[in-house]
CSV table of C-alpha atoms and ligand atoms in Angstrom, one decimal:
chain,number,residue,atom,x,y,z
A,779,MET,CA,2.3,21.0,-9.5
A,780,GLN,CA,-1.1,20.8,-8.1
A,781,LYS,CA,-1.5,21.9,-4.5
A,782,LEU,CA,-4.4,21.7,-2.0
A,783,ALA,CA,-5.8,24.6,-0.1
A,784,ILE,CA,-7.1,23.9,3.1
A,785,GLN,CA,-9.1,26.2,5.7
A,786,GLY,CA,-8.6,24.6,9.0
A,787,GLY,CA,-11.2,24.3,12.2
A,788,ASN,CA,-14.4,22.4,10.5
A,789,ARG,CA,-15.4,19.3,12.2
A,790,LEU,CA,-16.0,16.2,9.9
A,791,ASN,CA,-19.6,14.8,10.3
A,792,GLY,CA,-21.4,12.5,7.5
A,793,GLU,CA,-20.9,9.2,5.4
A,794,VAL,CA,-17.8,8.3,3.4
A,795,ARG,CA,-17.3,5.2,1.1
A,796,ILE,CA,-14.1,3.2,1.3
A,797,SER,CA,-12.5,2.2,-2.2
A,798,GLY,CA,-11.0,-0.9,-3.0
A,799,ALA,CA,-7.4,-1.3,-1.7
A,800,LYS,CA,-4.7,0.1,-3.9
A,801,ASN,CA,-2.4,-2.7,-2.2
A,802,ALA,CA,-4.6,-5.4,-2.9
A,803,ALA,CA,-5.4,-4.2,-6.8
A,804,LEU,CA,-1.5,-3.7,-7.4
A,805,PRO,CA,-0.7,-7.5,-6.9
A,806,ILE,CA,-3.9,-8.8,-8.4
A,807,MET,CA,-3.6,-7.2,-11.2
A,808,CYS,CA,-0.1,-8.8,-12.1
A,809,ALA,CA,-1.8,-12.2,-11.4
A,810,GLY,CA,-3.4,-11.3,-14.5
A,811,LEU,CA,-0.3,-12.5,-16.3
A,812,LEU,CA,-0.5,-15.8,-14.8
A,813,THR,CA,-3.2,-17.0,-17.1
A,814,ALA,CA,-4.4,-16.8,-21.0
A,815,GLY,CA,-7.9,-16.6,-19.5
A,816,GLU,CA,-9.8,-13.2,-18.3
A,817,LEU,CA,-9.8,-12.1,-15.0
A,818,HIS,CA,-12.4,-9.8,-14.1
A,819,LEU,CA,-11.9,-7.4,-11.1
A,820,ASP,CA,-14.7,-5.3,-9.3
A,821,ASN,CA,-14.2,-2.7,-6.5
A,822,MET,CA,-10.8,-1.1,-8.7
A,823,PRO,CA,-10.0,2.1,-7.2
A,824,ASP,CA,-9.5,4.8,-9.6
A,825,LEU,CA,-5.8,5.9,-8.5
A,826,HIS,CA,-2.7,6.8,-10.3
A,827,ASP,CA,-0.7,3.6,-9.3
A,828,VAL,CA,-3.5,1.4,-10.7
A,829,ALA,CA,-3.3,3.2,-13.9
A,830,THR,CA,0.5,3.1,-13.8
A,831,MET,CA,0.3,-0.8,-13.1
A,832,ARG,CA,-2.5,-1.1,-16.3
A,833,LYS,CA,-0.1,0.6,-18.7
A,834,LEU,CA,2.9,-1.5,-17.6
A,835,LEU,CA,0.8,-4.5,-18.5
A,836,VAL,CA,-0.8,-3.4,-21.5
A,837,GLN,CA,2.7,-2.5,-23.0
A,838,MET,CA,3.4,-6.2,-22.2
A,839,GLY,CA,0.4,-7.3,-24.4
A,840,VAL,CA,-2.0,-7.7,-21.8
A,841,THR,CA,-5.6,-6.2,-22.8
A,842,ALA,CA,-6.9,-4.3,-20.4
A,843,ALA,CA,-11.0,-3.3,-20.6
A,844,VAL,CA,-11.8,-0.3,-18.0
A,845,GLU,CA,-15.2,0.1,-16.9
A,846,SER,CA,-16.0,2.3,-13.8
A,847,GLY,CA,-15.1,0.8,-11.1
A,848,ALA,CA,-14.1,-2.4,-12.7
A,849,LEU,CA,-11.1,-4.1,-14.9
A,850,THR,CA,-10.8,-7.1,-17.2
A,851,LEU,CA,-7.7,-8.0,-17.9
A,852,CYS,CA,-6.4,-11.0,-20.5
A,853,GLY,CA,-2.7,-12.2,-20.5
A,854,ALA,CA,-3.6,-14.3,-23.6
A,855,LYS,CA,-1.4,-12.5,-26.0
A,856,VAL,CA,1.8,-11.3,-23.8
A,857,ASP,CA,4.5,-10.5,-25.8
A,858,LYS,CA,7.1,-8.6,-24.0
A,859,LEU,CA,8.4,-9.6,-21.0
A,860,GLU,CA,9.9,-6.1,-19.7
A,861,ALA,CA,9.1,-3.8,-17.2
A,862,PRO,CA,11.3,-0.8,-18.5
A,863,TYR,CA,12.7,1.8,-16.1
A,864,ASP,CA,10.6,5.0,-16.8
A,865,MET,CA,7.6,2.9,-15.5
A,866,VAL,CA,9.3,1.3,-12.5
A,867,LYS,CA,10.9,4.3,-11.2
A,868,THR,CA,7.5,5.9,-10.5
A,869,MET,CA,5.9,2.8,-8.8
A,870,ARG,CA,7.9,0.4,-6.9
A,871,ALA,CA,4.9,-2.1,-7.0
A,872,ALA,CA,6.0,-3.0,-10.6
A,873,ILE,CA,8.4,-5.4,-9.4
A,874,LEU,CA,5.3,-7.7,-9.0
A,875,VAL,CA,5.5,-8.6,-12.5
A,876,LEU,CA,8.6,-10.5,-12.0
A,877,GLY,CA,7.2,-13.6,-10.2
A,878,PRO,CA,4.3,-14.3,-12.7
A,879,LEU,CA,6.7,-13.5,-15.8
A,880,VAL,CA,9.3,-15.9,-14.6
A,881,ALA,CA,6.4,-18.6,-13.5
A,882,ARG,CA,4.2,-18.5,-16.7
A,883,PHE,CA,7.2,-17.6,-19.4
A,884,GLY,CA,10.4,-18.8,-18.0
A,885,GLU,CA,12.1,-15.4,-18.2
A,886,ALA,CA,11.7,-11.6,-17.6
A,887,ARG,CA,13.7,-8.4,-17.6
A,888,VAL,CA,12.4,-6.0,-14.8
A,889,SER,CA,14.1,-2.5,-14.2
A,890,LEU,CA,15.3,-2.4,-10.5
A,891,PRO,CA,13.0,-0.2,-8.6
A,892,GLY,CA,14.9,3.2,-7.9
A,893,GLY,CA,14.6,4.0,-4.1
A,894,CYS,CA,12.3,5.9,-3.0
A,895,ALA,CA,11.3,9.0,-0.6
A,896,ILE,CA,11.0,6.4,2.5
A,897,GLY,CA,13.9,4.4,2.3
A,898,SER,CA,16.5,2.3,0.0
A,899,ARG,CA,13.5,-0.5,-0.2
A,900,PRO,CA,15.6,-3.5,-2.0
A,901,VAL,CA,14.3,-6.6,-3.5
A,902,ASP,CA,16.8,-8.7,-2.5
A,903,LEU,CA,14.3,-11.0,-0.8
A,904,HIS,CA,12.4,-11.3,-4.1
A,905,ILE,CA,15.3,-12.2,-6.1
A,906,LYS,CA,16.4,-15.1,-3.6
A,907,GLY,CA,13.2,-16.4,-3.3
A,908,LEU,CA,13.1,-17.1,-7.2
A,909,GLN,CA,16.9,-18.2,-7.2
A,910,ALA,CA,15.9,-20.8,-4.5
A,911,MET,CA,12.9,-21.7,-7.0
A,912,GLY,CA,15.6,-22.6,-9.8
A,913,ALA,CA,15.3,-19.1,-11.6
A,914,GLU,CA,19.4,-18.0,-12.8
A,915,ILE,CA,19.0,-14.1,-12.1
A,916,ARG,CA,21.8,-11.4,-13.0
A,917,ILE,CA,21.7,-7.7,-12.2
A,918,GLU,CA,22.7,-5.6,-15.3
A,919,HIS,CA,22.5,-2.1,-16.3
A,920,GLY,CA,19.7,-1.6,-13.5
A,921,TYR,CA,18.0,-4.7,-14.8
A,922,ILE,CA,16.9,-7.6,-13.0
A,923,HIS,CA,17.2,-10.6,-15.9
A,924,ALA,CA,15.7,-13.8,-14.8
A,925,GLN,CA,15.8,-17.1,-16.4
A,926,VAL,CA,14.6,-20.4,-16.1
A,927,PRO,CA,17.3,-22.4,-17.3
A,928,GLN,CA,16.7,-24.7,-20.5
A,929,GLY,CA,17.5,-27.7,-18.8
A,930,MET,CA,14.8,-27.5,-15.7
A,931,ARG,CA,12.0,-29.8,-16.2
A,932,ALA,CA,9.4,-28.0,-18.8
A,933,LYS,CA,11.2,-24.6,-18.2
A,934,ARG,CA,9.0,-24.4,-14.8
A,935,LEU,CA,10.4,-23.1,-11.7
A,936,GLN,CA,10.7,-25.8,-8.9
A,937,GLY,CA,8.8,-25.7,-5.6
A,938,THR,CA,10.9,-25.3,-2.6
A,939,ARG,CA,11.2,-24.0,0.9
A,940,ILE,CA,12.0,-20.4,1.2
A,941,PHE,CA,12.5,-18.6,4.5
A,942,PHE,CA,12.0,-14.7,4.7
A,943,ASP,CA,14.7,-13.0,6.8
A,944,LEU,CA,12.3,-10.0,7.0
A,945,VAL,CA,8.7,-9.8,6.5
A,946,SER,CA,8.3,-8.4,3.0
A,947,VAL,CA,4.4,-7.6,2.0
A,948,THR,CA,5.6,-7.9,-1.9
A,949,GLY,CA,8.2,-10.4,-1.3
A,950,THR,CA,5.4,-12.6,-0.2
A,951,GLU,CA,3.1,-11.8,-2.8
A,952,ASN,CA,5.7,-12.1,-5.7
A,953,LEU,CA,6.6,-15.6,-4.6
A,954,MET,CA,3.0,-16.5,-3.7
A,955,MET,CA,2.4,-15.8,-7.5
A,956,ALA,CA,5.6,-17.6,-8.8
A,957,ALA,CA,4.7,-20.6,-6.7
A,958,ALA,CA,1.4,-20.9,-8.1
A,959,LEU,CA,2.6,-22.5,-11.3
A,960,ALA,CA,6.0,-24.0,-10.0
A,961,ASP,CA,6.7,-27.8,-10.3
A,962,GLY,CA,5.7,-29.0,-6.6
A,963,VAL,CA,5.1,-27.3,-3.3
A,964,THR,CA,6.5,-24.2,-2.0
A,965,VAL,CA,6.3,-23.3,1.5
A,966,LEU,CA,6.7,-19.5,2.5
A,967,GLU,CA,8.1,-19.3,6.0
A,968,ASN,CA,8.0,-16.0,8.0
A,969,ALA,CA,5.6,-15.0,5.2
A,970,ALA,CA,3.7,-11.2,5.3
A,971,ARG,CA,0.2,-11.6,7.0
A,972,GLU,CA,-1.2,-8.7,5.6
A,973,PRO,CA,-4.9,-8.7,4.4
A,974,GLU,CA,-4.0,-7.7,0.9
A,975,VAL,CA,-1.8,-11.0,0.7
A,976,VAL,CA,-4.8,-12.9,1.9
A,977,ASP,CA,-7.0,-10.8,-1.0
A,978,LEU,CA,-4.5,-12.0,-3.5
A,979,ALA,CA,-4.5,-15.7,-2.2
A,980,HIS,CA,-8.2,-15.5,-2.5
A,981,CYS,CA,-7.9,-14.4,-6.1
A,982,LEU,CA,-5.4,-16.7,-6.9
A,983,ILE,CA,-7.2,-19.9,-5.9
A,984,ALA,CA,-10.3,-18.3,-7.9
A,985,MET,CA,-8.0,-19.0,-10.8
A,986,GLY,CA,-7.3,-22.5,-9.6
A,987,ALA,CA,-4.3,-22.2,-7.7
A,988,LYS,CA,-3.9,-24.0,-4.5
A,989,ILE,CA,-2.7,-22.3,-1.6
A,990,GLU,CA,-3.3,-22.9,2.2
A,991,GLY,CA,-2.4,-20.9,5.2
A,992,ALA,CA,-2.7,-17.3,3.6
A,993,GLY,CA,-2.7,-14.7,6.4
A,994,SER,CA,-0.7,-16.9,8.6
A,995,ASP,CA,3.4,-16.7,8.5
A,996,THR,CA,3.5,-20.0,6.8
A,997,ILE,CA,1.8,-20.1,3.3
A,998,SER,CA,1.9,-23.6,1.3
A,999,ILE,CA,1.5,-23.2,-2.5
A,1000,THR,CA,1.3,-26.5,-4.6
A,1001,GLY,CA,2.1,-25.6,-8.2
A,1002,VAL,CA,-0.6,-26.4,-10.8
A,1003,GLU,CA,0.2,-26.8,-14.7
A,1004,LYS,CA,-2.1,-24.0,-15.6
A,1005,LEU,CA,-4.4,-21.2,-14.2
A,1006,HIS,CA,-7.7,-20.1,-15.7
A,1007,GLY,CA,-9.7,-16.7,-15.4
A,1008,ALA,CA,-11.7,-15.9,-12.5
A,1009,SER,CA,-13.8,-12.9,-11.2
A,1010,HIS,CA,-12.6,-10.9,-7.6
A,1011,ARG,CA,-13.8,-8.2,-6.1
A,1012,ILE,CA,-10.9,-6.2,-4.5
A,1013,MET,CA,-11.2,-5.9,-0.6
A,1014,PRO,CA,-11.6,-2.5,1.0
A,1015,ASP,CA,-8.9,-0.2,1.9
A,1016,ARG,CA,-7.9,-0.4,5.5
A,1017,ILE,CA,-5.4,2.7,5.4
A,1018,GLU,CA,-8.1,4.9,3.4
A,1019,SER,CA,-10.3,3.6,6.2
A,1020,GLY,CA,-7.8,4.4,9.0
A,1021,THR,CA,-6.7,7.8,7.4
A,1022,PHE,CA,-10.5,9.0,7.3
A,1023,LEU,CA,-10.7,7.8,11.0
A,1024,VAL,CA,-8.0,9.7,12.0
A,1025,ALA,CA,-8.8,12.8,10.5
A,1026,ALA,CA,-12.1,12.8,12.1
A,1027,ALA,CA,-10.5,11.9,15.4
A,1028,ALA,CA,-8.2,14.8,15.1
A,1029,ALA,CA,-10.7,17.3,13.7
A,1030,GLY,CA,-13.5,16.3,15.8
A,1031,GLY,CA,-16.9,15.1,14.5
A,1032,ASP,CA,-19.1,11.9,13.7
A,1033,ILE,CA,-18.1,9.9,10.6
A,1034,THR,CA,-19.6,6.7,9.4
A,1035,LEU,CA,-17.4,4.6,6.7
A,1036,SER,CA,-19.4,2.3,4.4
A,1037,ASP,CA,-18.0,-0.7,2.5
A,1038,ALA,CA,-15.1,-0.9,5.0
A,1039,ARG,CA,-14.0,-3.9,6.9
A,1040,ALA,CA,-13.4,-3.5,10.8
A,1041,ASP,CA,-11.8,-6.6,11.5
A,1042,ILE,CA,-8.6,-5.8,9.4
A,1043,LEU,CA,-8.1,-2.5,11.4
A,1044,GLU,CA,-8.5,-3.8,15.1
A,1045,ASN,CA,-5.2,-2.1,16.2
A,1046,VAL,CA,-5.8,1.2,14.7
A,1047,LEU,CA,-9.2,1.2,16.2
A,1048,GLU,CA,-8.0,0.5,19.6
A,1049,LYS,CA,-5.5,3.2,19.2
A,1050,LEU,CA,-8.4,5.7,18.4
A,1051,GLN,CA,-10.4,4.7,21.2
A,1052,GLU,CA,-7.1,5.1,23.2
A,1053,ALA,CA,-7.3,8.6,22.0
A,1054,GLY,CA,-10.8,9.1,23.2
A,1055,ALA,CA,-12.6,8.4,20.2
A,1056,THR,CA,-16.1,6.5,20.4
A,1057,ILE,CA,-16.1,3.5,17.8
A,1058,LYS,CA,-19.3,1.4,16.7
A,1059,THR,CA,-18.9,-1.1,13.8
A,1060,ALA,CA,-21.6,-2.9,12.0
A,1061,GLY,CA,-21.5,-5.1,9.0
A,1062,ASN,CA,-19.3,-3.3,6.5
A,1063,THR,CA,-19.8,0.4,8.5
A,1064,ILE,CA,-17.3,2.1,11.0
A,1065,ASN,CA,-18.7,4.9,13.0
A,1066,LEU,CA,-16.3,7.2,14.9
A,1067,LYS,CA,-17.3,10.0,17.3
A,1068,MET,CA,-15.0,12.6,18.7
A,1069,ASN,CA,-16.1,15.5,20.6
A,1070,LYS,CA,-13.1,16.2,22.8
A,1071,ARG,CA,-9.4,17.1,22.1
A,1072,PRO,CA,-7.8,13.6,21.3
A,1073,LYS,CA,-5.5,12.1,23.9
A,1074,ALA,CA,-1.8,11.6,22.6
A,1075,VAL,CA,-1.2,7.9,21.9
A,1076,ASN,CA,1.9,6.2,21.3
A,1077,VAL,CA,2.6,3.7,18.5
A,1078,ARG,CA,5.2,1.5,17.0
A,1079,THR,CA,5.1,0.2,13.8
A,1080,SER,CA,5.2,-3.3,12.9
A,1081,PRO,CA,4.3,-6.0,10.2
A,1082,TYR,CA,0.3,-7.1,10.5
A,1083,PRO,CA,-1.6,-7.8,12.6
A,1084,ALA,CA,0.3,-5.1,14.6
A,1085,PHE,CA,0.4,-1.3,14.2
A,1086,PRO,CA,0.8,-0.3,10.3
A,1087,THR,CA,3.6,1.5,9.2
A,1088,ASP,CA,1.3,3.1,6.6
A,1089,MET,CA,-0.6,4.8,9.3
A,1090,GLN,CA,2.3,6.1,11.0
A,1091,ALA,CA,2.4,9.6,9.7
A,1092,GLN,CA,-1.6,10.1,10.0
A,1093,PHE,CA,-1.3,9.3,13.9
A,1094,MET,CA,1.4,11.5,14.3
A,1095,ALA,CA,-0.5,14.7,12.7
A,1096,MET,CA,-3.2,13.7,15.6
A,1097,ASN,CA,-0.6,13.8,18.1
A,1098,THR,CA,0.7,17.2,17.3
A,1099,ILE,CA,-2.3,18.5,18.4
A,1100,ALA,CA,-3.4,16.1,21.2
A,1101,GLU,CA,-3.4,16.3,25.1
A,1102,GLY,CA,0.2,15.2,26.3
A,1103,SER,CA,3.1,13.8,24.9
A,1104,ALA,CA,3.8,10.7,22.8
A,1105,MET,CA,6.2,8.5,21.1
A,1106,VAL,CA,6.1,7.2,17.7
A,1107,VAL,CA,8.8,4.4,16.6
A,1108,GLU,CA,9.2,3.4,12.9
A,1109,THR,CA,10.4,-0.1,12.9
A,1110,ILE,CA,9.7,-1.1,9.1
A,1111,PHE,CA,11.4,2.0,6.9
A,1112,GLU,CA,14.7,3.8,7.7
A,1113,ASN,CA,13.3,7.0,6.2
A,1114,ARG,CA,9.9,7.3,6.9
A,1115,PHE,CA,9.7,10.9,9.2
A,1116,MET,CA,10.1,13.1,6.1
A,1117,HIS,CA,6.8,14.8,7.6
A,1118,VAL,CA,8.0,15.7,10.5
A,1119,GLN,CA,10.0,19.0,9.3
A,1120,GLU,CA,6.8,19.9,7.5
A,1121,LEU,CA,4.8,19.4,10.5
A,1122,ARG,CA,7.3,21.7,12.5
A,1123,ARG,CA,6.3,24.4,9.8
A,1124,LEU,CA,2.8,24.5,11.3
A,1125,GLY,CA,4.3,24.7,14.8
A,1126,ALA,CA,3.9,21.3,15.8
A,1127,GLN,CA,6.6,20.3,18.5
A,1128,ILE,CA,8.6,17.0,17.7
A,1129,ASP,CA,11.8,15.9,18.4
A,1130,VAL,CA,13.5,12.9,16.5
A,1131,GLU,CA,16.1,10.6,17.8
A,1132,GLY,CA,16.7,8.0,15.2
A,1133,ASN,CA,13.7,5.8,14.5
A,1134,THR,CA,11.8,7.6,17.5
A,1135,ALA,CA,9.7,10.6,17.2
A,1136,VAL,CA,8.6,12.5,20.4
A,1137,ILE,CA,5.7,14.7,19.7
A,1138,LYS,CA,4.3,17.2,22.3
A,1139,GLY,CA,1.1,18.0,21.7
A,1140,CYS,CA,0.3,21.8,21.2
A,1141,THR,CA,-3.0,23.4,21.5
A,1142,GLN,CA,-3.3,24.7,17.8
A,1143,LEU,CA,-1.3,24.6,14.6
A,1144,GLU,CA,-0.9,27.6,12.4
A,1145,GLY,CA,-1.4,27.2,8.7
A,1146,ALA,CA,1.2,27.6,6.2
A,1147,THR,CA,2.7,26.3,2.8
A,1148,ILE,CA,4.2,22.8,3.3
A,1149,MET,CA,5.3,19.8,0.8
A,1150,ALA,CA,4.1,16.3,0.5
A,1151,THR,CA,7.2,13.9,0.2
A,1152,ASP,CA,5.7,10.7,-0.2
A,1153,LEU,CA,2.0,9.0,-0.3
A,1154,ARG,CA,0.9,8.6,3.6
A,1155,ALA,CA,3.0,11.8,4.7
A,1156,SER,CA,0.9,13.7,2.1
A,1157,ALA,CA,-2.4,12.5,4.2
A,1158,CYS,CA,-0.7,13.5,7.4
A,1159,LEU,CA,-0.1,16.8,6.1
A,1160,VAL,CA,-3.9,17.0,5.0
A,1161,ILE,CA,-5.1,15.9,8.3
A,1162,ALA,CA,-2.5,18.5,9.8
A,1163,GLY,CA,-4.3,21.2,7.3
A,1164,LEU,CA,-8.0,20.2,8.6
A,1165,VAL,CA,-6.7,21.2,12.5
A,1166,ALA,CA,-4.3,24.0,11.7
A,1167,GLN,CA,-5.8,27.6,12.1
A,1168,GLY,CA,-6.0,29.5,8.9
A,1169,GLU,CA,-5.2,28.5,5.6
A,1170,THR,CA,-2.7,25.5,4.6
A,1171,ILE,CA,-1.3,24.9,1.1
A,1172,VAL,CA,0.2,21.2,0.6
A,1173,ASP,CA,2.2,21.1,-2.6
A,1174,ARG,CA,3.3,18.1,-4.7
A,1175,ILE,CA,-0.3,16.3,-4.1
A,1176,TYR,CA,0.7,14.1,-6.8
A,1177,HIS,CA,1.8,11.9,-4.0
A,1178,LEU,CA,-1.7,11.7,-2.6
A,1179,ASP,CA,-3.5,10.9,-5.8
A,1180,ARG,CA,-1.3,7.9,-5.9
A,1181,GLY,CA,-3.1,6.2,-3.1
A,1182,TYR,CA,-6.4,8.2,-2.2
A,1183,GLU,CA,-9.1,8.1,-4.6
A,1184,HIS,CA,-10.5,11.6,-4.9
A,1185,ILE,CA,-9.5,12.6,-1.5
A,1186,GLU,CA,-10.5,16.2,-1.6
A,1187,ALA,CA,-14.3,15.3,-3.2
A,1188,LYS,CA,-14.6,12.9,0.0
A,1189,LEU,CA,-13.3,15.1,2.6
A,1190,SER,CA,-15.6,18.0,1.4
A,1191,ALA,CA,-18.5,15.9,1.4
A,1192,LEU,CA,-17.7,15.6,5.4
A,1193,GLY,CA,-17.7,19.2,5.8
A,1194,ALA,CA,-14.0,19.9,5.3
A,1195,GLN,CA,-13.0,23.2,3.5
A,1196,ILE,CA,-10.6,21.9,0.9
A,1197,ARG,CA,-9.9,22.7,-2.6
A,1198,ARG,CA,-7.3,21.6,-5.5
A,1199,MET,CA,-5.5,24.5,-7.0
A,1200,LYS,CA,-3.6,24.2,-10.4
B,847,EPZ,C1,4.4,-2.6,0.8
B,847,EPZ,O1,5.3,-2.4,0.5
B,847,EPZ,C2,3.6,-1.8,0.6
B,847,EPZ,N1,3.2,-1.4,-0.6
B,847,EPZ,C3,3.8,-0.6,1.4
B,847,EPZ,O2,2.8,0.2,1.2
B,847,EPZ,C4,3.7,-0.8,3.2
B,847,EPZ,O3,4.0,0.4,3.5
B,847,EPZ,C5,4.8,-2.0,3.0
B,847,EPZ,O4,4.4,-3.3,2.4
B,847,EPZ,C6,5.0,-2.3,4.6
B,847,EPZ,O5,3.6,-2.6,4.9
B,847,EPZ,C7,2.4,-2.4,-1.7
B,847,EPZ,O6,2.0,-3.2,-1.1
B,847,EPZ,C8,2.4,-2.1,-2.7
B,847,EPZ,P1,8.1,-4.6,2.4
B,847,EPZ,P2,6.6,-3.5,0.3
B,847,EPZ,O7,8.6,-5.6,1.3
B,847,EPZ,O8,6.3,-4.9,0.0
B,847,EPZ,C9,13.0,-4.4,3.5
B,847,EPZ,C10,1.8,2.4,0.8
B,847,EPZ,O9,1.7,3.7,1.5
B,847,EPZ,N2,12.9,-5.6,2.3
B,847,EPZ,O10,7.1,-5.5,3.3
B,847,EPZ,O11,7.6,-2.6,-0.7
B,847,EPZ,C11,12.3,-3.4,3.2
B,847,EPZ,O12,13.5,-2.2,2.8
B,847,EPZ,C12,2.8,1.7,0.3
B,847,EPZ,O13,0.8,2.1,0.3
B,847,EPZ,C13,14.3,-5.8,2.4
B,847,EPZ,O14,15.1,-5.5,2.9
B,847,EPZ,O15,7.3,-3.5,1.8
B,847,EPZ,C14,11.4,-2.6,4.6
B,847,EPZ,O16,12.2,-2.1,5.2
B,847,EPZ,C15,4.4,2.5,1.1
B,847,EPZ,N3,14.1,-6.8,1.0
B,847,EPZ,C16,10.6,-3.9,4.7
B,847,EPZ,O17,11.8,-4.9,4.1
B,847,EPZ,C17,13.2,-7.0,0.2
B,847,EPZ,O18,13.8,-7.9,-0.7
B,847,EPZ,C18,9.2,-4.1,4.5
B,847,EPZ,O19,9.5,-4.1,3.2
B,847,EPZ,C19,11.8,-6.3,0.4
B,847,EPZ,C20,11.9,-5.6,1.5
């Protein structure tokens, strides 16, 4: 089990290049199943989840050519329409092969994702949407068996109107990919507006899909017979960007993000300015200066463009040493406060009541040994380690490697005292 050892107290100064977005790369890799053509992807992040997704696609018969920062997929020889439990259990995003497989091959067997640390995270909306498009779906022995009935015209899914009871990012992505090859028009209502959904739509349109409204809560997809290969550059990771900015706001310093996008981080940038940081954006750079103790800021998570749930834990870390008290309300996941008890071990003063945490800022955290529980919680603990006095050891950092490319190298380059221990 790998750990990170962090000596707290250093300010962060310098430049850091933001990697391609994990949550855009994962659905876009699955789009490779929709065509026999070649899908060439640039700005690919070097992440554990990306490697897992690549292995999942290759075991289905997709060919994958990896170069540094790039990936070329070809779905010409897909011969296995299954996502096995041992691969799905480590990465929920594997559910994103379901829509493409049913749309192009008329059937799929995908393991139900196990629950995960941050909540039960069902996939009922994915299943309901495919059923609305004509797929017959039964759940057996922990697997989703989906089939387009023989009677359906050319065994294709049928376009229809789908209303999401809840905003679901991968639900929207799965059904948008399925609709791209369906017979007729599909309208997704109450669709997710996340930038990663828009990036997937741009890639699908480059492959010949007819999609309007991506980025709004109503997306209209006119199905086509076939999709062809394309080239696409993965968008920058807005959560990695936000994580580095919060780290600098908490530790103090002057950092510049390059290959970043400010337009998809407005809510986070506003909160950082409220905390007292000075933010300057120009082209694809974001600069943050912080030379005083941050002020505590309230956050309430909600679907895009509101405050992202994937930034909640990071802001809580900053609030533990901020001036004043703040409320953090988590409305998306039912169990996304696992980082609280770990922060308390560093001396943080946090009270939790249901989905609301009240954090009373203290002047100093004390380093200790703590344990990462999920991806964004582990980033929160790293930020806390950067500001705690003395040494903090963060255990189980495989969570971190799922979603942050070479984070300790990037933080060390900014002046943090951080090293990986076997
Ligand atoms: C995506 O997860 C992201 N993952 C998550 O990022 C992110 O936290 C989440 O969206 C919310 O923004 C990827 O894009 C790979 P949802 P997803 O479907 O799609 C409920 C990270 O740290 N729901 O938008 O799985 C669900 O339980 C990860 O990078 C249903 O009830 O999330 C949750 O409460 C963590 N039924 C809410 O909706 C469904 O069929 C939002 O979930 C689907 C979802």
